Short mmCIF file of C-alpha atoms and ligand atoms in Angstrom, two decimals:
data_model
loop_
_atom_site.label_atom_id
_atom_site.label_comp_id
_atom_site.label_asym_id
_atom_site.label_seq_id
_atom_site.Cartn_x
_atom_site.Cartn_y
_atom_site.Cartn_z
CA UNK A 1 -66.61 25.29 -21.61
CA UNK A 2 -67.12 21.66 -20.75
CA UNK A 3 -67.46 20.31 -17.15
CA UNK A 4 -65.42 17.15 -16.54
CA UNK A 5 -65.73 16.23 -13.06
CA UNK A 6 -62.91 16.14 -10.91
CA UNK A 7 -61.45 12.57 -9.99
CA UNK A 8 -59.73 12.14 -6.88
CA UNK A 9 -57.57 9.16 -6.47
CA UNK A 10 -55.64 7.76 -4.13
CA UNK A 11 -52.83 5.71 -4.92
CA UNK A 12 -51.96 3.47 -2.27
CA UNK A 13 -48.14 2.10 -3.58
CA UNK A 14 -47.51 -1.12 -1.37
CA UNK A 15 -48.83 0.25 2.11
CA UNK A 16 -51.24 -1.24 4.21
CA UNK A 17 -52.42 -4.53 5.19
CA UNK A 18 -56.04 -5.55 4.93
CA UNK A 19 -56.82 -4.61 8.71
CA UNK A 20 -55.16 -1.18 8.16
CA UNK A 21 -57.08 -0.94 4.63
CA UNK A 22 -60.71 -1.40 6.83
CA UNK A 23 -59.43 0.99 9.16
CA UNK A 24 -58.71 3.83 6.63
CA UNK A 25 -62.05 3.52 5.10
CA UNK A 26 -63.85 3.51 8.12
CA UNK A 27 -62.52 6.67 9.04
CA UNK A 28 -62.24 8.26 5.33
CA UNK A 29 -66.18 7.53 4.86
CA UNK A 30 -67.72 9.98 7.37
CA UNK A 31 -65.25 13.01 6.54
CA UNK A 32 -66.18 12.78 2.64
CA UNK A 33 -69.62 11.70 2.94
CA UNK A 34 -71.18 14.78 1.95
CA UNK A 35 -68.48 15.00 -0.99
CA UNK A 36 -70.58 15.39 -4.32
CA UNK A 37 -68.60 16.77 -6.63
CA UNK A 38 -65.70 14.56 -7.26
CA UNK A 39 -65.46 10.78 -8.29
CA UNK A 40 -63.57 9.20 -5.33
CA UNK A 41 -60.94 5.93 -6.10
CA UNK A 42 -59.13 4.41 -3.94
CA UNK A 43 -55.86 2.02 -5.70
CA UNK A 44 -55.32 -0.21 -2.35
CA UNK A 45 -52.47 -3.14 -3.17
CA UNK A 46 -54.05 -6.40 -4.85
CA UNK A 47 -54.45 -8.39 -1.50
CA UNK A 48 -56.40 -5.39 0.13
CA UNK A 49 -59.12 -4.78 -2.88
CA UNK A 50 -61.75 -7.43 -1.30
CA UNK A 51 -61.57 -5.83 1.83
CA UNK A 52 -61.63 -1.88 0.93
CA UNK A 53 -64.35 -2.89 -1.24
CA UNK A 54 -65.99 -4.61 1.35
CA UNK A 55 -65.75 -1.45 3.28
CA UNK A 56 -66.68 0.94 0.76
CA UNK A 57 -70.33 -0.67 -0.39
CA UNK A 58 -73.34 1.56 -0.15
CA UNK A 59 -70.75 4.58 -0.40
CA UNK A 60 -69.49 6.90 -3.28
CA UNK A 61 -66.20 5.65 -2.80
CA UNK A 62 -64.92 3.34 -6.25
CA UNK A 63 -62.11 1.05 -6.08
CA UNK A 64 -58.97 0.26 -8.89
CA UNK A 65 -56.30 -1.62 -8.98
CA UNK A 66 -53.04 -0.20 -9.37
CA UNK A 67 -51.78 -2.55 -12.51
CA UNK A 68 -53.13 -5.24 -14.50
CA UNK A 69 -51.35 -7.78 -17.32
CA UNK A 70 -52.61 -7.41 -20.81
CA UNK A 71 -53.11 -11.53 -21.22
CA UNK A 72 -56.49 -12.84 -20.25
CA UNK A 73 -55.08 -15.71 -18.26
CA UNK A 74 -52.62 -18.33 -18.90
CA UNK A 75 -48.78 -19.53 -17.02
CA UNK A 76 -47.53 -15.91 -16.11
CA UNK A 77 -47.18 -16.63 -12.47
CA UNK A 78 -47.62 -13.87 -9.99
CA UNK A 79 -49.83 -11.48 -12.54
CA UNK A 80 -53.37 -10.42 -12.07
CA UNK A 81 -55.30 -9.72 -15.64
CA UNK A 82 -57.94 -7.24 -16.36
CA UNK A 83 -61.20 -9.78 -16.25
CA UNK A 84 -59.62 -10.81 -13.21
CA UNK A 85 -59.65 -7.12 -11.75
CA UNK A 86 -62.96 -6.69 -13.39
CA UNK A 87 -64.32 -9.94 -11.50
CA UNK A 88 -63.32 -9.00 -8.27
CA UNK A 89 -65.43 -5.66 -8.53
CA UNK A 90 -62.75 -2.94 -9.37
CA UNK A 91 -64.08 0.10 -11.74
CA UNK A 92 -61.04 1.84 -12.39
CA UNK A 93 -56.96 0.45 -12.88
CA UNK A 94 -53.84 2.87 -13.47
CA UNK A 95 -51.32 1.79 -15.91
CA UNK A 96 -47.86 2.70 -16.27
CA UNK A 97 -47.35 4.21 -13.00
CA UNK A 98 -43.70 6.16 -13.36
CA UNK A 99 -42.64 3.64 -10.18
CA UNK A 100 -43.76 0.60 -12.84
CA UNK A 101 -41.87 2.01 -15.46
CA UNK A 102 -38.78 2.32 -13.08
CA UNK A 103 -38.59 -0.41 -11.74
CA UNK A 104 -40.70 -3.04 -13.16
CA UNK A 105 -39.56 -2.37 -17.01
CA UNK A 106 -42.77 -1.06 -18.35
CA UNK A 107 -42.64 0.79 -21.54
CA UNK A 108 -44.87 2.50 -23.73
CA UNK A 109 -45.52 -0.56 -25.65
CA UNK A 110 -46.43 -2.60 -22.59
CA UNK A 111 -48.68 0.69 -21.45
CA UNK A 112 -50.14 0.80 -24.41
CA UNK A 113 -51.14 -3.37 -24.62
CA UNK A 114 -52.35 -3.34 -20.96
CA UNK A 115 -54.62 0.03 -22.22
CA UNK A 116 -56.26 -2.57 -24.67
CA UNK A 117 -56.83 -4.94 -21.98
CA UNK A 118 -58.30 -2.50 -19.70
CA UNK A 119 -60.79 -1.29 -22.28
CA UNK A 120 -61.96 -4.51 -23.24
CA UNK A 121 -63.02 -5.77 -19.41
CA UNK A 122 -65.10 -1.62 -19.44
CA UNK A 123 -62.14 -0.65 -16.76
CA UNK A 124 -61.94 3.05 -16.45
CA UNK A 125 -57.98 3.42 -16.98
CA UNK A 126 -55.83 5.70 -15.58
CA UNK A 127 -52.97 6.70 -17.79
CA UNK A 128 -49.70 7.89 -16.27
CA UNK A 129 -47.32 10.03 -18.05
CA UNK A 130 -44.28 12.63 -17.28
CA UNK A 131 -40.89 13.05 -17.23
CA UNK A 132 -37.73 12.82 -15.37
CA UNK A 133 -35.58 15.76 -13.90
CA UNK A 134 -33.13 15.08 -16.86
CA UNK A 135 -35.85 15.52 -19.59
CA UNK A 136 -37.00 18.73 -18.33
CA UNK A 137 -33.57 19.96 -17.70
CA UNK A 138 -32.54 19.03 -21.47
CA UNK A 139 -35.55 21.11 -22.01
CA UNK A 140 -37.14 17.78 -23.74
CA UNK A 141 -40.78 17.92 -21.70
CA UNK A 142 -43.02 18.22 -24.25
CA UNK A 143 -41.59 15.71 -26.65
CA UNK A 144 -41.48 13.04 -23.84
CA UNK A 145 -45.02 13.96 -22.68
CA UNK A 146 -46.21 13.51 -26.35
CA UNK A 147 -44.44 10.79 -27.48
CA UNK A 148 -45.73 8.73 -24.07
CA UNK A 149 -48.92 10.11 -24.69
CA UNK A 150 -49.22 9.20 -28.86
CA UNK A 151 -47.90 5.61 -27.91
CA UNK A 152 -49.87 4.51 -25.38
CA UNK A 153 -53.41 5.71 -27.46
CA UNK A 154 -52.28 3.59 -30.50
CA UNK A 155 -55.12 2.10 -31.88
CA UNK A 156 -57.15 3.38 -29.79
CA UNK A 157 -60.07 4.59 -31.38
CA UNK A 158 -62.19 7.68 -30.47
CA UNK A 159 -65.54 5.79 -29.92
CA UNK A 160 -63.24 3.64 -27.30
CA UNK A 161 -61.22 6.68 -25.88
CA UNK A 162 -64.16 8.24 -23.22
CA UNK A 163 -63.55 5.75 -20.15
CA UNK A 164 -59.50 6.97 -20.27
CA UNK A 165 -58.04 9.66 -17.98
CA UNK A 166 -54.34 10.91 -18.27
CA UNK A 167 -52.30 11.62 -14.96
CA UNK A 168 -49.53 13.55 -15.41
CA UNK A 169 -47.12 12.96 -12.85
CA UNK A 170 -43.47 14.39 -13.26
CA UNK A 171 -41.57 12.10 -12.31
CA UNK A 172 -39.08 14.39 -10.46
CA UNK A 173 -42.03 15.29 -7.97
CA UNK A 174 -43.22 12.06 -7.19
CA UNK A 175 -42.98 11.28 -3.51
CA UNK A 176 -40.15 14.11 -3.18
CA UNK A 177 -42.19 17.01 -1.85
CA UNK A 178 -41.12 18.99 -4.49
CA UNK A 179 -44.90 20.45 -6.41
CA UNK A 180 -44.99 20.99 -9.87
CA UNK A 181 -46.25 25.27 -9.58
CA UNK A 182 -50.18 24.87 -10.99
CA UNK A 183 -48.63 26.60 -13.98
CA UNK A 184 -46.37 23.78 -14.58
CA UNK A 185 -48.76 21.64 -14.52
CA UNK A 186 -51.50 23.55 -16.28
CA UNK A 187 -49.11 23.93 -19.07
CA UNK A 188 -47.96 20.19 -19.26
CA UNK A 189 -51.89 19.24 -19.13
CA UNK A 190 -52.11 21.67 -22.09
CA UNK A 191 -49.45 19.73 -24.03
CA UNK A 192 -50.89 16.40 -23.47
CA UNK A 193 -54.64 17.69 -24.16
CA UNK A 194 -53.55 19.03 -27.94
CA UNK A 195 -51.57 15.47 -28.35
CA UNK A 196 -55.05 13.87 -27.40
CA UNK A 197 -56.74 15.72 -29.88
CA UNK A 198 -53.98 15.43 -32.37
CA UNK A 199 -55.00 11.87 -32.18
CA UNK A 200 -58.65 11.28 -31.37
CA UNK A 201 -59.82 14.23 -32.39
CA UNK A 202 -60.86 17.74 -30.32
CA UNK A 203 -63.83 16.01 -28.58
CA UNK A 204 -62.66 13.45 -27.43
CA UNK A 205 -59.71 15.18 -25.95
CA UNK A 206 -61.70 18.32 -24.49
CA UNK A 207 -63.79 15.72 -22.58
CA UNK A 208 -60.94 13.66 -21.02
CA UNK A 209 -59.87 13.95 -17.51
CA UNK A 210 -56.13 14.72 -17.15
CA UNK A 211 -54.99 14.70 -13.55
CA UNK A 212 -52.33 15.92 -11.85
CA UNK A 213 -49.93 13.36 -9.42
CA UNK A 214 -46.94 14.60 -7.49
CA UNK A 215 -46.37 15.50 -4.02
CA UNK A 216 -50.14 16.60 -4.01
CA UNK A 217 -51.12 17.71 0.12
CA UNK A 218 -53.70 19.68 1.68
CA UNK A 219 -51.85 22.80 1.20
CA UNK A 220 -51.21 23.09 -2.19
CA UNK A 221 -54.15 20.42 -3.51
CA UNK A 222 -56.38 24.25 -3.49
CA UNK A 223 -54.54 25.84 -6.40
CA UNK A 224 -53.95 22.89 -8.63
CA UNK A 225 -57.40 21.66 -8.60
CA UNK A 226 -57.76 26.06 -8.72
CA UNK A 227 -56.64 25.33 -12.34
CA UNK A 228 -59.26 24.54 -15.59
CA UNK A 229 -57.01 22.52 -17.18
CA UNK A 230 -56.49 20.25 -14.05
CA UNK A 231 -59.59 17.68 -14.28
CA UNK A 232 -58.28 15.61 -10.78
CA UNK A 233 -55.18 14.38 -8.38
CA UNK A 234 -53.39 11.48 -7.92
CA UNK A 235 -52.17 11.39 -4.01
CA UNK A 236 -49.67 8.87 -3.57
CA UNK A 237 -48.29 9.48 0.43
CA UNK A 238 -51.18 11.70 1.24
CA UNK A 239 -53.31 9.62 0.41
CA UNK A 240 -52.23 6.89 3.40
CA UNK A 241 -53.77 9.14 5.82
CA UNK A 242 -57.71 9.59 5.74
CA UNK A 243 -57.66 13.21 6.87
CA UNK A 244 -55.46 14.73 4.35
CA UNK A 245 -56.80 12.27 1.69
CA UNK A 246 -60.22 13.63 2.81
CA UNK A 247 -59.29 17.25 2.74
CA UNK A 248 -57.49 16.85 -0.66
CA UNK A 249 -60.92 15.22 -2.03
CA UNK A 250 -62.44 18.93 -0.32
CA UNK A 251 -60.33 21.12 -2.51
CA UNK A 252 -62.18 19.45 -6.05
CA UNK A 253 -65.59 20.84 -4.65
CA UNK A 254 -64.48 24.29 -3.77
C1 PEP B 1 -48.17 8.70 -6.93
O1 PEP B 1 -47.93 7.69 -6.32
O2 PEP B 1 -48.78 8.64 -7.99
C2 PEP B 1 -47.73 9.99 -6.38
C3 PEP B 1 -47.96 11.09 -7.06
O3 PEP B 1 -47.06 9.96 -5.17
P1 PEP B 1 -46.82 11.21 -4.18
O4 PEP B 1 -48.16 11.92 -4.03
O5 PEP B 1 -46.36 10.59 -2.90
O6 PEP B 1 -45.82 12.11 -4.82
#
């Protein structure tokens, strides 16, 4: 069986200013210092990325950003591109966050152009896919989950694909205490893994990280991360706090 190593990422939405950022991190630093197994990101909010990573050097601790544009640069006022990410000394981004999708009018086109983007400045991308209540109640999950999945890896090649990680984050669980069960998940990861391979091939997808995101705490972070097919978390309001963030990052090593 192949070993992909957890990824623990905290997604910060739009909390925290710059003073609070330094203050988490300070904190966060000595409870996961002797944290080896996981890779540990922290998505802070544009204006606090100089700071947290600042505050992370000499640590394990990597930093994204939690969008990018797809353009290089150019009159698109109040957008931050890739390079520009890149520059500023973020490894990893997310793209198409279900809250973007919402309420920003990303699509699976735009997901996909702003995958291209990411890839080209060596950003490790973080992919987020899932559906809403309605979906699952009309029983349509799995077409949703593939047909997100399928359009944002268009031309995408395999020799391109390793840097990419999936989250799956139902969307009905986001931020609403309500857990997808680690079957749930386990079986949605399933469904997005064979679409992976369906279109970069088996390795490729039996090597790519595909996290879970959704009302993730230090209660019930233990059994998902408990499951094989669940490479990683994405901890949106858990993650504010450095304790729980720090005991979530716990459960990938045990
Ligand atoms: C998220 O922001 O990606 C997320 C999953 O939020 P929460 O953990 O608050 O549900």
């Amino acid at each position: 069986m192949i070993a992909r190593q957890p990824l623990m990422a905290a997604n910060w939405k739009m909390y925290k200013t710059p003073e609070q950022a330094r203050a988490f991190v300070a904190a966060f630093l000595p409870l996961i210092a002797n944290s080896q197994a996981a890779e540990i990101v922290l998505f802070p909010p544009f204006l606090d990325i100089a700071t947290v990573l600042e505050s992370v050097r000499n640590s394990q601790v990597q930093v994204g950003a939690q969008n990018i544009y797809w353009q290089e640069e150019g009159a698109f006022t109040g957008e931050i591109s890739a390079s520009m990410v890149r520059a500023a000394g973020c490894t990893h981004v997310l793209i198409g966050h279900s809250e973007r999708r919402q309420y920003f009018g990303e699509t699976d086109e735009t997901v996909n152009s702003k995958l291209h983007a990411a890839l080209a400045q060596r950003l490790l991308p973080v992919v987020c896919v899932g559906e809403l209540l309605s979906e699952r109640e009309a029983g349509q999950t799995e077409e949703v989950l593939r047909r997100q999945t399928s359009k944002a890896l268009e031309g995408i090649s395999a020799e391109m694909a390793a840097p990419i990680a999936i989250a799956y984050e139902p969307v009905w669980a986001i931020g609403t205490g309500r857990t997808a069960t680690p079957e749930i998940a386990a079986e949605a990861h399933l469904v997005i893994r064979s679409q992976v391979a369906h279109a970069l091939g088996r390795h490729v997808a039996e090597n790519m990280r595909i996290l879970y995101g959704g009302s993730v705490k230090p209660d019930n972070a233990p059994s998902l991360m408990n499951q094989p097919e669940i490479d990683g978390a994405l901890v949106g309001g858990a993650s504010l706090d450095p304790h729980s963030f720090a005991k979530i990052v716990e459960s990938a090593g045990a």
